[in-house]
Short mmCIF file of C-alpha atoms in Angstrom, two decimals:
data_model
loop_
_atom_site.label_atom_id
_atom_site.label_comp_id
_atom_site.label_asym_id
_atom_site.label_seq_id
_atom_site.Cartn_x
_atom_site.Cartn_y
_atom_site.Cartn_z
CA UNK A 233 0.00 0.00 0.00
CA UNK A 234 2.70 2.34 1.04
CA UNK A 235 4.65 1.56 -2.58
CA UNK A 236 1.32 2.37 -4.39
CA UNK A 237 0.87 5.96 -2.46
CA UNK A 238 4.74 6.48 -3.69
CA UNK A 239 4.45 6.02 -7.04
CA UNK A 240 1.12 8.20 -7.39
CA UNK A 241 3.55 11.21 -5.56
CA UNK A 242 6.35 10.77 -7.60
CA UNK A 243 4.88 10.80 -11.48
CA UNK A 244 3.79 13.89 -12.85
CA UNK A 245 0.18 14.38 -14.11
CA UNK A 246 -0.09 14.09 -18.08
CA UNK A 247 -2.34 15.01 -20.67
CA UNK A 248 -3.48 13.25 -23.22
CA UNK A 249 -3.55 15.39 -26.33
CA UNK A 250 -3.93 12.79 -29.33
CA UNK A 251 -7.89 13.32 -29.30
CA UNK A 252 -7.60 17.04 -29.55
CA UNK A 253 -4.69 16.85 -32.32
CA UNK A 254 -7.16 14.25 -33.96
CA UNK A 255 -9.86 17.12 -33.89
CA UNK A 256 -7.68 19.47 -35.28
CA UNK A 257 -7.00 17.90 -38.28
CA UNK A 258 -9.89 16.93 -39.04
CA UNK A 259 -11.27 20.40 -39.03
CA UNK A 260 -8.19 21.12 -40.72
CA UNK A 261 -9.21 18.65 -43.85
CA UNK A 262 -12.57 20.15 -43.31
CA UNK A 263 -11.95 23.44 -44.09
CA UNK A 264 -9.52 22.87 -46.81
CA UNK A 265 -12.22 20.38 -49.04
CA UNK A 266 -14.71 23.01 -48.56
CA UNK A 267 -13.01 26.60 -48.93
CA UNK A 268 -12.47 28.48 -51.67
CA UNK A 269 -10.14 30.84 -52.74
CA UNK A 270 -10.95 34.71 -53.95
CA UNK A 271 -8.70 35.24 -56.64
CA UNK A 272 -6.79 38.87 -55.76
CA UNK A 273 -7.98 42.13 -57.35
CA UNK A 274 -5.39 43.88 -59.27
CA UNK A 275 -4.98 47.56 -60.43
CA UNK A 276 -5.69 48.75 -64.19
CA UNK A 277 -4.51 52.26 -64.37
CA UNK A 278 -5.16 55.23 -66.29
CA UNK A 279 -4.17 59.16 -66.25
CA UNK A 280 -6.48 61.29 -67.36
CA UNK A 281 -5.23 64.40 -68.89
CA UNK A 282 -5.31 67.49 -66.13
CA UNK A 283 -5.44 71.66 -67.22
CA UNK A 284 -1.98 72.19 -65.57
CA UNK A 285 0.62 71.91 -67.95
CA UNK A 286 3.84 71.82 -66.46
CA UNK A 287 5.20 73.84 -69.78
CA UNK A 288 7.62 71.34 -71.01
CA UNK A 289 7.27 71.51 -75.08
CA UNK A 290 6.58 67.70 -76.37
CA UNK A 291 5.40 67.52 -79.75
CA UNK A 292 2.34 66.06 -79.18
CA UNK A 293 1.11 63.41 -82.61
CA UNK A 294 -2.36 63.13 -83.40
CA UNK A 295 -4.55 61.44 -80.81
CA UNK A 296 -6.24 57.61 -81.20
CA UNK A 297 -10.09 58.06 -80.94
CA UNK A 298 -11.10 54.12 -80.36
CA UNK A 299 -14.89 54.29 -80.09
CA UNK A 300 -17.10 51.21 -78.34
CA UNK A 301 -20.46 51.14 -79.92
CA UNK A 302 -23.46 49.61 -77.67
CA UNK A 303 -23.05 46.42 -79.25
CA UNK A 304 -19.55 45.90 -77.88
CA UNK A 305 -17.99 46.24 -81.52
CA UNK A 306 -14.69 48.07 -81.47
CA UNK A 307 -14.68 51.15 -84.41
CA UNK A 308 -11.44 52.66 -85.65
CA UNK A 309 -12.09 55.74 -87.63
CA UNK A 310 -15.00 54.09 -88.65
CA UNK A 311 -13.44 50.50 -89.60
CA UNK A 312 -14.47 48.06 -87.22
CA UNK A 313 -12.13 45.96 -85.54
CA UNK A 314 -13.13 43.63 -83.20
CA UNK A 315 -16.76 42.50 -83.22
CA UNK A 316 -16.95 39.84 -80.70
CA UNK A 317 -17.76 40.99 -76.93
CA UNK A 318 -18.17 37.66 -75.61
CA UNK A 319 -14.11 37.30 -75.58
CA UNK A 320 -11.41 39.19 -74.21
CA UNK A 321 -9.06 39.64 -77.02
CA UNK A 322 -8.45 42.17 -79.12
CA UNK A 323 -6.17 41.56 -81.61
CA UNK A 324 -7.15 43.81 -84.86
CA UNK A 325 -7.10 46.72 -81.61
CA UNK A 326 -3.64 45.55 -79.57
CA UNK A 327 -2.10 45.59 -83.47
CA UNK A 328 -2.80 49.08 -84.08
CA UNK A 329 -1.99 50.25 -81.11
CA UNK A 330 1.55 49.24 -81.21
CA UNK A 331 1.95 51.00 -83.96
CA UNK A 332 0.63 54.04 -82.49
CA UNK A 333 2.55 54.10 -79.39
CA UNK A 334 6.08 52.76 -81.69
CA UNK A 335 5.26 55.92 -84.28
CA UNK A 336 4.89 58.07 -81.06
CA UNK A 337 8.17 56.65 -79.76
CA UNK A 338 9.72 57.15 -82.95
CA UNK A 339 8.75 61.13 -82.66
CA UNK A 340 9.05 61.41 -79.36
CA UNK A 341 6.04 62.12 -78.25
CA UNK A 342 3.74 61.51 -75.34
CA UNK A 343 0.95 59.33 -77.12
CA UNK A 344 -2.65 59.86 -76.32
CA UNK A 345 -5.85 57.84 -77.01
CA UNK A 346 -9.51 58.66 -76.34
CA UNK A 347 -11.99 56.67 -75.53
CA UNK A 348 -15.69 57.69 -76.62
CA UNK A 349 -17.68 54.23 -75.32
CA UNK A 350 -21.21 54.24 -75.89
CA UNK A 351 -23.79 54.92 -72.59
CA UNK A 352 -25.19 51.77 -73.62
CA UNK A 353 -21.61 49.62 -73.98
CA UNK A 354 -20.74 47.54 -70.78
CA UNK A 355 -18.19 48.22 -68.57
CA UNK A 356 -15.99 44.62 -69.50
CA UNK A 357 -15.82 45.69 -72.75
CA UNK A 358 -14.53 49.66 -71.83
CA UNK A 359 -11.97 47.55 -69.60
CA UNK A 360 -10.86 45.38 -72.84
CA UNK A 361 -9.89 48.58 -74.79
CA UNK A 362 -8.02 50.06 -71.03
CA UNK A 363 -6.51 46.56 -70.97
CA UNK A 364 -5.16 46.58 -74.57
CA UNK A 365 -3.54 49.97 -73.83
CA UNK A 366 -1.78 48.28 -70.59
CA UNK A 367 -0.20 45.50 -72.80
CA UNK A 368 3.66 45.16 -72.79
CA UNK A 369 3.90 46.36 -76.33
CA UNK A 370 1.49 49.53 -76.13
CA UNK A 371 1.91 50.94 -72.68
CA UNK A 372 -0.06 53.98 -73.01
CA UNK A 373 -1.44 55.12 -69.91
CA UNK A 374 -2.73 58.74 -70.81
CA UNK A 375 -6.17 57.84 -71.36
CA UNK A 376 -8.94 60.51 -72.14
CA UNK A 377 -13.00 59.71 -72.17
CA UNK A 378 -15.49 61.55 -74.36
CA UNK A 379 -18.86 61.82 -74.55
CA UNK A 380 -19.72 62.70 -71.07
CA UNK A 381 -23.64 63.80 -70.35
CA UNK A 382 -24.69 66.28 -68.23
CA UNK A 383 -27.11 65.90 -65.23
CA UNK B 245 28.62 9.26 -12.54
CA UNK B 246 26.51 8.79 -15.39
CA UNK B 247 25.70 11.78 -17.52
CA UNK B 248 22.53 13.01 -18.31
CA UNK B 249 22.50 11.34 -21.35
CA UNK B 250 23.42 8.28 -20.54
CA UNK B 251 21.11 8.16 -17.66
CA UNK B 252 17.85 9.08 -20.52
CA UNK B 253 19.26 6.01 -22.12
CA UNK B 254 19.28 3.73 -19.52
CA UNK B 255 15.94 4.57 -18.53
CA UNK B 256 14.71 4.36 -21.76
CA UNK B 257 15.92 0.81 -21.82
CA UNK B 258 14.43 0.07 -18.98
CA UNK B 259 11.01 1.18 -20.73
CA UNK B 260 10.85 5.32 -19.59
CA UNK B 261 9.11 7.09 -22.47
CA UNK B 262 11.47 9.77 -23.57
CA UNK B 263 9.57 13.30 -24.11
CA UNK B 264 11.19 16.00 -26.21
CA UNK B 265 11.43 19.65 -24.97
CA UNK B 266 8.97 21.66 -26.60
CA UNK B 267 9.67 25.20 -25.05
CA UNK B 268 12.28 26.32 -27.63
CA UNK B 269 10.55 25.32 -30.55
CA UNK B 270 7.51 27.45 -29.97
CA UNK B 271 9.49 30.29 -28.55
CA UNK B 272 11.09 30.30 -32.00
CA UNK B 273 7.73 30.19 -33.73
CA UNK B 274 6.41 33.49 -32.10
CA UNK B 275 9.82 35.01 -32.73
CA UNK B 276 8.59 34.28 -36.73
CA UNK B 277 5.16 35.15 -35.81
CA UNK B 278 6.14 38.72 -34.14
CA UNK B 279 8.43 39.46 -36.86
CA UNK B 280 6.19 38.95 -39.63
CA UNK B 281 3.20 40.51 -37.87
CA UNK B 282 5.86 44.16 -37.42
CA UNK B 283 7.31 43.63 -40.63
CA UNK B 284 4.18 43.00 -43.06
CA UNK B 285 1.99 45.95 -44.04
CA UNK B 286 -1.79 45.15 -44.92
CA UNK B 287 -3.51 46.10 -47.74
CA UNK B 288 -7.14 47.30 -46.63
CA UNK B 289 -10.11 48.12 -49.25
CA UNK B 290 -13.34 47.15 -48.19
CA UNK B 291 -14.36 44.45 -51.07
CA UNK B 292 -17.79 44.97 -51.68
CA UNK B 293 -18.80 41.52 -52.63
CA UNK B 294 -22.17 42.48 -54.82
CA UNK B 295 -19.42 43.80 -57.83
CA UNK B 296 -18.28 41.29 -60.09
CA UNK B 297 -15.10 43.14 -61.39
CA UNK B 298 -14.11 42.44 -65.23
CA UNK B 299 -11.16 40.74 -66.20
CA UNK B 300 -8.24 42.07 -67.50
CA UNK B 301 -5.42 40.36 -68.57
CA UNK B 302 -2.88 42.73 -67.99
CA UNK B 303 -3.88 44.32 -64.40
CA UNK B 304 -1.14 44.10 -61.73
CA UNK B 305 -2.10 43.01 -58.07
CA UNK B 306 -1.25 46.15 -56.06
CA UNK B 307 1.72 46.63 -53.31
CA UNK B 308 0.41 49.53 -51.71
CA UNK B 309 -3.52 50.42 -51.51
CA UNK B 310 -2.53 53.95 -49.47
CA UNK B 311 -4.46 56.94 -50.90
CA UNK B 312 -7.54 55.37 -52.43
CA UNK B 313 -10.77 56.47 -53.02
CA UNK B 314 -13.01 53.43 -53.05
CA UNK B 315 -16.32 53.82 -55.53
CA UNK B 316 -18.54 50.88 -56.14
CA UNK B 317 -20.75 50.46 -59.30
CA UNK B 318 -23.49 47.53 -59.41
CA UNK B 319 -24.47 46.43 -62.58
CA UNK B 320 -28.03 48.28 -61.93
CA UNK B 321 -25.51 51.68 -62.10
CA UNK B 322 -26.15 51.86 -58.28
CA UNK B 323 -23.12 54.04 -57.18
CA UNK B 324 -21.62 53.35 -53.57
CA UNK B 325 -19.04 55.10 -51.73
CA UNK B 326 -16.19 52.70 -49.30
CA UNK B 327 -18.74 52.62 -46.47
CA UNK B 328 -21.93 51.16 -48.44
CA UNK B 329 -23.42 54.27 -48.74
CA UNK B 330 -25.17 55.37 -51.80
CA UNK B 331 -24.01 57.99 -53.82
CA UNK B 332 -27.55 58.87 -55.93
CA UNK B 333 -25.86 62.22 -57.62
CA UNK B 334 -23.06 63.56 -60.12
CA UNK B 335 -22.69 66.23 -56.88
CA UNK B 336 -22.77 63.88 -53.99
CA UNK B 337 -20.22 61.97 -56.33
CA UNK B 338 -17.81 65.03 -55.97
CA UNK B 339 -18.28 65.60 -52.48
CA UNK B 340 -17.23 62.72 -51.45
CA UNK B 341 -14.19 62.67 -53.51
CA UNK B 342 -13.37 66.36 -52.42
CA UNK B 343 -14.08 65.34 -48.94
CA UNK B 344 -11.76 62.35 -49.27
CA UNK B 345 -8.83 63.55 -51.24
CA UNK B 346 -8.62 66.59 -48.73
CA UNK B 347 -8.51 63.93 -45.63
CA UNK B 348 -5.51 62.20 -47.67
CA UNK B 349 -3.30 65.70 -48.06
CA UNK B 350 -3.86 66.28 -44.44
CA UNK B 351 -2.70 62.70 -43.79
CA UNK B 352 0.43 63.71 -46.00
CA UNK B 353 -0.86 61.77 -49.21
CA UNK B 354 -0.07 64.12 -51.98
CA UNK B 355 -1.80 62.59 -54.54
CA UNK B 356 -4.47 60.61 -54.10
CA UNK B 357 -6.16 58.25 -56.60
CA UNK B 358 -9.52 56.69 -57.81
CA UNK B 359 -10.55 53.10 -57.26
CA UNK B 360 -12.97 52.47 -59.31
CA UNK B 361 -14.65 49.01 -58.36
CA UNK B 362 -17.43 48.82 -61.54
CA UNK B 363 -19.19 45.62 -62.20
CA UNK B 364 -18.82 44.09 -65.22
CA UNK B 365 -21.94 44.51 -66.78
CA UNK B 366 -22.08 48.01 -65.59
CA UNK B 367 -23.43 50.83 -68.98
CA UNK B 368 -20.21 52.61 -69.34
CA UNK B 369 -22.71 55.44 -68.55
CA UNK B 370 -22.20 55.09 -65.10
CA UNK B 371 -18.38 54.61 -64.97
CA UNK B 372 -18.04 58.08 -67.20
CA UNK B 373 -20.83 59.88 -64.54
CA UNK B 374 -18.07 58.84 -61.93
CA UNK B 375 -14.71 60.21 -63.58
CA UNK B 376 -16.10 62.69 -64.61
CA UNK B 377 -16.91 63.78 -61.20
CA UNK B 378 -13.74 62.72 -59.53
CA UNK B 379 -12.38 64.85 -62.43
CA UNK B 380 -14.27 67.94 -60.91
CA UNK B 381 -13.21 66.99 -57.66
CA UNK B 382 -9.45 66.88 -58.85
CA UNK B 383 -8.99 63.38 -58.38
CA UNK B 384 -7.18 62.38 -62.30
CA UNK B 385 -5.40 58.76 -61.76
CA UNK B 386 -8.27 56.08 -61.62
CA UNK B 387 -7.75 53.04 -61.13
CA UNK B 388 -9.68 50.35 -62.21
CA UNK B 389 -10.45 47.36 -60.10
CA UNK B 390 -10.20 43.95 -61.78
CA UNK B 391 -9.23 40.29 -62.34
CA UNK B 392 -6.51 39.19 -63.53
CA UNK B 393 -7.65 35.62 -64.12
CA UNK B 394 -11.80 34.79 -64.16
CA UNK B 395 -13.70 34.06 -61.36
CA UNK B 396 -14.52 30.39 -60.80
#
């Protein structure tokens, strides 16, 4: 008896934490299966052209007017480029547009491109035409709108 | 005299469990948890869950949301400002941009920028009514919320 009451003194108390970790996990594997991730927003930027000139003289070319009709068709002094809203390429755009900016780079000059979108025209496809002038080869980030209405 | 590690091995013979010392291991782990936590900045925009951006190919994730001004567009043109609250004219539009943008110079942002969160089926109507009046409110740089890959 006296051994017993020894032993009982002597060893510390433990415990058991295999259950919890057990838990854990499986509310671990839980959440994993059923979560799902929010893809990041990003940033597409534009400058819109302010009064306050800071005087430097840049030969300025002649500015890109890329209209969006309401149907989403993309019009180039009246050629149309792209017709096709449903996707997110522009090709027929993205290839004139490099040569803008490269003619612009040639004269060195600050290119410039307005936008007149339609009321009508959705907002994905204004984005397409902001997204071709972000690509590598175009890079033109002075970005005017037109055809603003007043309240 | 044994030493101490020759006594953990004889009682481990003699069928001791052995437990390993825990202490220094998770002292280390806050030491990585503290440092990251003082060392990391966050990037804090409200997301407004009710826009579906569009996707754009070529947007860049952003390293530094500082000197925003948050404007949500649902695709019914419903116009929102950071906090949920709606935004019903071209003026109140302004305001609010004023308002904000002279917060940001007193905070010692010099320049401070449009975020434009539109839905994608949003009339382009609606996006122009809102640069337009961050225009007259002096805000110039918009930026235009999107994603880079679709949605699942």
């Amino acid at each position: 008896m006296a051994g017993r009451r020894q032993v009982a003194e002597e060893s510390d108390p433990e415990l058991d934490m295999s259950s919890l970790i057990d838990v854990s996990f499986l509310l671990l594997i839980y959440f994993l299966v059923t979560s799902t991730l929010d893809p990041k927003e990003a940033d597409l930027g534009m400058t819109m052209p302010t009064s306050n000139s800071d005087g430097s003289a840049e030969v300025e070319i002649d500015q890109m007017t890329v209209e969006v009709n309401s149907s989403g068709h993309i019009v180039l002094n009246d050629e149309v480029l792209d017709t096709d809203p449903a996707t997110r390429e522009v090709p027929m755009l993205l290839d004139r547009l490099k040569t803008y900016a490269e003619s612009a780079r040639l004269t060195d000059s600050k290119p410039m491109v307005i936008i007149a979108a339609d009321d009508a025209a959705k907002g994905q496809r204004f984005i397409d035409v902001l997204n071709a002038l972000a690509d590598e080869g175009v890079g033109i980030s002075n970005v005017t709108i037109t055809g603003f209405t007043e309240e | 005299m044994a030493s101490a590690k020759l006594q953990a091995a004889i009682r481990a013979a003699e069928g001791e469990d052995l437990a390993m010392d825990m202490s220094s291991m998770i002292d280390l782990v806050f030491l990585l948890l503290i440092f990251f936590m003082v060392s990391s900045h966050l990037i804090i925009i409200k997301v407004d869950k009710n826009v579906k951006p569009p996707i754009a190919t070529n947007a860049r994730v952003a390293k530094n949301a500082s000197g925003r001004i948050v404007v949500n567009i649902y695709a019914d043109g419903t116009i929102l400002d950071e906090n949920s609250e709606e935004l019903p004219t071209q003026e109140s539009i302004t305001d609010y941009v004023d308002t904000e943008r002279l917060k940001m110079e007193d905070n010692g942002v010099p320049k401070a920028r449009l975020h434009l969160r539109a839905d994608k089926d949003t009339d382009t109507r609606v996006i122009k009514k809102v640069v337009q009046a961050a225009g007259e409110a002096g805000v110039s740089d918009v930026i235009f919320g999107s994603f880079v890959v679709e949605k699942k």
